[in-house]
PDB file of C-alpha atoms in Angstrom:
ATOM      1  CA  MET A 184       0.373 -41.585  13.778  1.00 70.00           C
ATOM      2  CA  ASP A 185       0.595 -40.279  10.191  1.00 73.00           C
ATOM      3  CA  SER A 186      -1.648 -37.374  11.197  1.00 73.00           C
ATOM      4  CA  LEU A 187       1.132 -36.089  13.448  1.00 77.00           C
ATOM      5  CA  ARG A 188       3.341 -35.553  10.399  1.00 78.00           C
ATOM      6  CA  PRO A 189       1.098 -33.983   7.763  1.00 74.00           C
ATOM      7  CA  ARG A 190       2.542 -33.633   4.286  1.00 76.00           C
ATOM      8  CA  TRP A 191       3.035 -30.089   3.116  1.00 72.00           C
ATOM      9  CA  ALA A 192       0.817 -29.437   0.104  1.00 72.00           C
ATOM     10  CA  GLY A 193       2.671 -26.311  -1.027  1.00 74.00           C
ATOM     11  CA  GLY A 194      -0.010 -23.674  -0.451  1.00 79.00           C
ATOM     12  CA  ARG A 195      -1.565 -21.596  -3.170  1.00 80.00           C
ATOM     13  CA  PRO A 196       0.545 -20.674  -6.183  1.00 79.00           C
ATOM     14  CA  PRO A 197       2.079 -17.186  -6.077  1.00 81.00           C
ATOM     15  CA  LYS A 198       0.151 -14.433  -7.859  1.00 88.00           C
ATOM     16  CA  ILE A 199       3.381 -12.764  -8.989  1.00 92.00           C
ATOM     17  CA  THR A 200       5.501 -15.192 -11.013  1.00 93.00           C
ATOM     18  CA  GLN A 201       9.272 -14.971 -11.411  1.00 94.00           C
ATOM     19  CA  GLU A 202       8.737 -13.754 -14.978  1.00 94.00           C
ATOM     20  CA  MET A 203       6.511 -10.931 -13.670  1.00 96.00           C
ATOM     21  CA  ARG A 204       9.119 -10.050 -11.012  1.00 95.00           C
ATOM     22  CA  SER A 205      11.816  -9.803 -13.679  1.00 93.00           C
ATOM     23  CA  ARG A 206       9.598  -7.544 -15.783  1.00 95.00           C
ATOM     24  CA  ILE A 207       8.802  -5.363 -12.724  1.00 96.00           C
ATOM     25  CA  VAL A 208      12.527  -4.875 -12.069  1.00 94.00           C
ATOM     26  CA  GLU A 209      13.186  -4.120 -15.744  1.00 93.00           C
ATOM     27  CA  ILE A 210      10.431  -1.485 -15.889  1.00 94.00           C
ATOM     28  CA  ALA A 211      11.396   0.061 -12.532  1.00 93.00           C
ATOM     29  CA  ALA A 212      14.971   0.530 -13.788  1.00 89.00           C
ATOM     30  CA  THR A 213      13.771   2.212 -17.015  1.00 90.00           C
ATOM     31  CA  ARG A 214      13.169   5.955 -17.152  1.00 88.00           C
ATOM     32  CA  PRO A 215       9.410   6.578 -17.482  1.00 91.00           C
ATOM     33  CA  GLN A 216       9.912   8.902 -20.472  1.00 90.00           C
ATOM     34  CA  LEU A 217      11.403   6.003 -22.455  1.00 90.00           C
ATOM     35  CA  LEU A 218       8.085   4.197 -21.916  1.00 94.00           C
ATOM     36  CA  LYS A 219       6.151   7.263 -23.134  1.00 93.00           C
ATOM     37  CA  GLU A 220       5.065   8.287 -19.625  1.00 93.00           C
ATOM     38  CA  PRO A 221       4.776  12.044 -18.910  1.00 92.00           C
ATOM     39  CA  PHE A 222       6.953  12.125 -15.772  1.00 88.00           C
ATOM     40  CA  THR A 223      10.658  11.920 -14.985  1.00 85.00           C
ATOM     41  CA  ARG A 224      10.752   9.308 -12.225  1.00 87.00           C
ATOM     42  CA  TRP A 225       8.720   6.426 -10.851  1.00 91.00           C
ATOM     43  CA  SER A 226       6.888   6.695  -7.574  1.00 92.00           C
ATOM     44  CA  LEU A 227       5.493   3.439  -6.209  1.00 94.00           C
ATOM     45  CA  THR A 228       1.982   4.600  -7.140  1.00 96.00           C
ATOM     46  CA  LYS A 229       2.934   5.516 -10.719  1.00 96.00           C
ATOM     47  CA  LEU A 230       4.934   2.316 -11.170  1.00 96.00           C
ATOM     48  CA  ARG A 231       2.055   0.238  -9.777  1.00 97.00           C
ATOM     49  CA  ASP A 232      -0.460   1.931 -12.097  1.00 97.00           C
ATOM     50  CA  TYR A 233       1.821   1.428 -15.111  1.00 97.00           C
ATOM     51  CA  LEU A 234       2.339  -2.278 -14.305  1.00 97.00           C
ATOM     52  CA  ILE A 235      -1.408  -2.873 -14.007  1.00 97.00           C
ATOM     53  CA  ASN A 236      -2.385  -0.770 -17.062  1.00 96.00           C
ATOM     54  CA  SER A 237       0.240  -2.433 -19.255  1.00 96.00           C
ATOM     55  CA  LYS A 238      -0.928  -5.849 -17.985  1.00 96.00           C
ATOM     56  CA  VAL A 239       2.441  -6.863 -16.534  1.00 96.00           C
ATOM     57  CA  VAL A 240       0.573  -7.910 -13.376  1.00 96.00           C
ATOM     58  CA  PRO A 241      -3.172  -8.340 -12.836  1.00 95.00           C
ATOM     59  CA  SER A 242      -2.995  -6.424  -9.538  1.00 95.00           C
ATOM     60  CA  ILE A 243      -0.419  -5.515  -6.909  1.00 96.00           C
ATOM     61  CA  SER A 244      -0.374  -3.333  -3.813  1.00 95.00           C
ATOM     62  CA  LYS A 245       2.186  -0.580  -3.331  1.00 96.00           C
ATOM     63  CA  GLU A 246       3.538  -2.436  -0.301  1.00 96.00           C
ATOM     64  CA  ARG A 247       3.994  -5.704  -2.220  1.00 96.00           C
ATOM     65  CA  LEU A 248       5.669  -3.776  -5.044  1.00 96.00           C
ATOM     66  CA  ARG A 249       8.032  -2.162  -2.517  1.00 95.00           C
ATOM     67  CA  GLN A 250       8.807  -5.610  -1.043  1.00 96.00           C
ATOM     68  CA  ILE A 251       9.540  -7.098  -4.475  1.00 96.00           C
ATOM     69  CA  LEU A 252      11.895  -4.231  -5.354  1.00 94.00           C
ATOM     70  CA  LEU A 253      13.647  -4.658  -2.001  1.00 94.00           C
ATOM     71  CA  GLU A 254      13.930  -8.456  -2.433  1.00 94.00           C
ATOM     72  CA  GLU A 255      15.364  -7.944  -5.931  1.00 92.00           C
ATOM     73  CA  LYS A 256      17.818  -5.359  -4.527  1.00 91.00           C
ATOM     74  CA  VAL A 257      16.394  -2.450  -6.508  1.00 89.00           C
ATOM     75  CA  PHE A 258      16.622   0.783  -4.534  1.00 85.00           C
ATOM     76  CA  ILE A 259      15.822   4.387  -5.280  1.00 81.00           C
ATOM     77  CA  HIS A 260      18.960   6.370  -6.173  1.00 76.00           C
ATOM     78  CA  ARG A 261      19.647   9.910  -7.169  1.00 72.00           C
ATOM     79  CA  THR A 262      20.474  10.144 -10.871  1.00 68.00           C
ATOM     80  CA  LYS A 263      23.774  11.769 -11.778  1.00 68.00           C
ATOM     81  CA  SER A 264      24.933  13.842 -14.699  1.00 66.00           C
ATOM     82  CA  TRP A 265      28.293  14.173 -16.356  1.00 66.00           C
ATOM     83  CA  LYS A 266      29.902  16.105 -19.149  1.00 71.00           C
ATOM     84  CA  ARG A 267      32.373  14.480 -21.519  1.00 74.00           C
ATOM     85  CA  SER A 268      34.381  16.403 -24.095  1.00 79.00           C
ATOM     86  CA  PRO A 269      34.057  15.307 -27.743  1.00 83.00           C
ATOM     87  CA  ASP A 270      37.719  16.338 -28.301  1.00 86.00           C
ATOM     88  CA  PRO A 271      39.756  13.217 -29.236  1.00 89.00           C
ATOM     89  CA  ASP A 272      42.825  14.763 -27.515  1.00 90.00           C
ATOM     90  CA  PHE A 273      40.901  15.558 -24.333  1.00 86.00           C
ATOM     91  CA  ASP A 274      42.698  12.998 -22.137  1.00 86.00           C
ATOM     92  CA  LYS A 275      46.165  14.272 -23.137  1.00 89.00           C
ATOM     93  CA  LYS A 276      45.152  17.913 -22.638  1.00 86.00           C
ATOM     94  CA  ALA A 277      43.501  17.200 -19.284  1.00 84.00           C
ATOM     95  CA  ALA A 278      46.559  15.257 -18.088  1.00 87.00           C
ATOM     96  CA  ARG A 279      48.791  18.226 -18.958  1.00 86.00           C
ATOM     97  CA  VAL A 280      46.555  20.687 -17.077  1.00 83.00           C
ATOM     98  CA  LEU A 281      46.331  18.402 -14.037  1.00 83.00           C
ATOM     99  CA  ARG A 282      50.114  17.947 -14.082  1.00 85.00           C
ATOM    100  CA  LEU A 283      50.524  21.753 -13.989  1.00 83.00           C
ATOM    101  CA  TYR A 284      48.087  21.980 -11.066  1.00 79.00           C
ATOM    102  CA  ARG A 285      50.009  19.326  -9.121  1.00 80.00           C
ATOM    103  CA  ARG A 286      53.524  20.484 -10.026  1.00 83.00           C
ATOM    104  CA  PRO A 287      53.558  24.135 -11.103  1.00 82.00           C
ATOM    105  CA  PRO A 288      56.856  25.371 -12.502  1.00 84.00           C
ATOM    106  CA  GLY A 289      59.085  26.740  -9.749  1.00 84.00           C
ATOM    107  CA  ASP A 290      59.974  29.891 -11.678  1.00 85.00           C
ATOM    108  CA  GLY A 291      56.566  30.590 -13.222  1.00 79.00           C
ATOM    109  CA  VAL A 292      52.877  31.176 -12.593  1.00 80.00           C
ATOM    110  CA  VAL A 293      50.007  28.999 -13.781  1.00 78.00           C
ATOM    111  CA  ILE A 294      47.039  30.974 -15.127  1.00 78.00           C
ATOM    112  CA  CYS A 295      43.963  29.027 -16.250  1.00 71.00           C
ATOM    113  CA  PHE A 296      41.170  30.111 -18.571  1.00 68.00           C
ATOM    114  CA  ASP A 297      38.048  28.038 -19.026  1.00 63.00           C
ATOM    115  CA  GLU A 298      35.189  28.715 -21.419  1.00 61.00           C
ATOM    116  CA  HIS A 299      31.846  27.184 -20.590  1.00 57.00           C
ATOM    117  CA  GLY A 300      28.148  27.883 -20.749  1.00 53.00           C
ATOM    118  CA  PRO A 301      25.585  27.796 -17.969  1.00 50.00           C
ATOM    119  CA  ILE A 302      26.861  25.814 -15.024  1.00 52.00           C
ATOM    120  CA  SER A 303      23.618  23.910 -14.406  1.00 48.00           C
ATOM    121  CA  PRO A 304      23.523  20.903 -16.762  1.00 45.00           C
ATOM    122  CA  ILE A 305      20.278  20.048 -18.482  1.00 55.00           C
ATOM    123  CA  PRO A 306      18.455  17.735 -17.798  1.00 55.00           C
ATOM    124  CA  HIS A 307      18.451  18.170 -14.040  1.00 57.00           C
ATOM    125  CA  PRO A 308      19.154  15.069 -11.940  1.00 59.00           C
ATOM    126  CA  GLY A 309      16.244  13.342 -10.238  1.00 65.00           C
ATOM    127  CA  TRP A 310      15.620   9.957  -8.646  1.00 67.00           C
ATOM    128  CA  SER A 311      15.259   6.490 -10.164  1.00 68.00           C
ATOM    129  CA  TRP A 312      14.875   2.878  -9.082  1.00 72.00           C
ATOM    130  CA  THR A 313      18.078   0.944  -9.806  1.00 73.00           C
ATOM    131  CA  PRO A 314      20.127  -1.988  -8.520  1.00 73.00           C
ATOM    132  CA  PRO A 315      22.882  -1.096  -6.014  1.00 74.00           C
ATOM    133  CA  GLY A 316      25.741   0.906  -7.506  1.00 70.00           C
ATOM    134  CA  ARG A 317      23.956   1.499 -10.802  1.00 69.00           C
ATOM    135  CA  ALA A 318      22.589   5.024 -10.579  1.00 68.00           C
ATOM    136  CA  GLN A 319      21.270   6.180 -13.927  1.00 66.00           C
ATOM    137  CA  ARG A 320      23.401   8.724 -15.741  1.00 65.00           C
ATOM    138  CA  LEU A 321      22.077  11.688 -17.664  1.00 59.00           C
ATOM    139  CA  PRO A 322      24.322  13.570 -20.091  1.00 58.00           C
ATOM    140  CA  GLY A 323      25.016  17.158 -19.052  1.00 55.00           C
ATOM    141  CA  GLN A 324      24.734  19.361 -22.128  1.00 55.00           C
ATOM    142  CA  LEU A 325      26.388  22.739 -22.474  1.00 47.00           C
ATOM    143  CA  GLN A 326      24.730  24.986 -25.034  1.00 49.00           C
ATOM    144  CA  GLU A 327      27.164  26.289 -27.646  1.00 51.00           C
ATOM    145  CA  GLY A 328      27.409  30.011 -28.210  1.00 48.00           C
ATOM    146  CA  GLN A 329      26.571  30.894 -24.625  1.00 46.00           C
ATOM    147  CA  GLY A 330      30.050  30.420 -23.165  1.00 46.00           C
ATOM    148  CA  ARG A 331      32.066  33.060 -21.394  1.00 46.00           C
ATOM    149  CA  ALA A 332      35.657  33.222 -20.257  1.00 45.00           C
ATOM    150  CA  LEU A 333      36.287  32.893 -16.532  1.00 47.00           C
ATOM    151  CA  LEU A 334      39.630  33.405 -14.873  1.00 46.00           C
ATOM    152  CA  LEU A 335      40.617  30.919 -12.191  1.00 48.00           C
ATOM    153  CA  ARG A 336      43.538  32.262 -10.229  1.00 47.00           C
ATOM    154  CA  GLY A 337      45.447  31.437  -7.147  1.00 46.00           C
ATOM    155  CA  LEU A 338      48.001  33.771  -5.646  1.00 43.00           C
TER     156      LEU A 338
END
């Protein structure tokens, strides 16, 4: 009767250990350029090749890599850029401008001037593998000396 209830022996040990999985997630969430790779984002093929060449894993298929990233909740997201002023009084100045936008003086006119350089920030956004809600951020740089005055008006 014991043969009707065989004991589970556990199967073969996994080829990808938890330590390897953690390292895969860490590398996938890192920009390739920071690892001295000549491209801006990971594809599954490039990530797989990097993991094998750097001996993180002995071998792995693209499909298994995709499954691991999905199981670890690492998804591909569009990177975003932002520009932040170095002016220490920026928040106060911005609050004043926004207040004027929301509540212009009843007996006056609000005229705004803004000086800025090229509108497209460098570097350009791309795609990256990241956990949910953690899209990578790239600083948007405006080049000094190339600004021009633009008039924003509303009548």
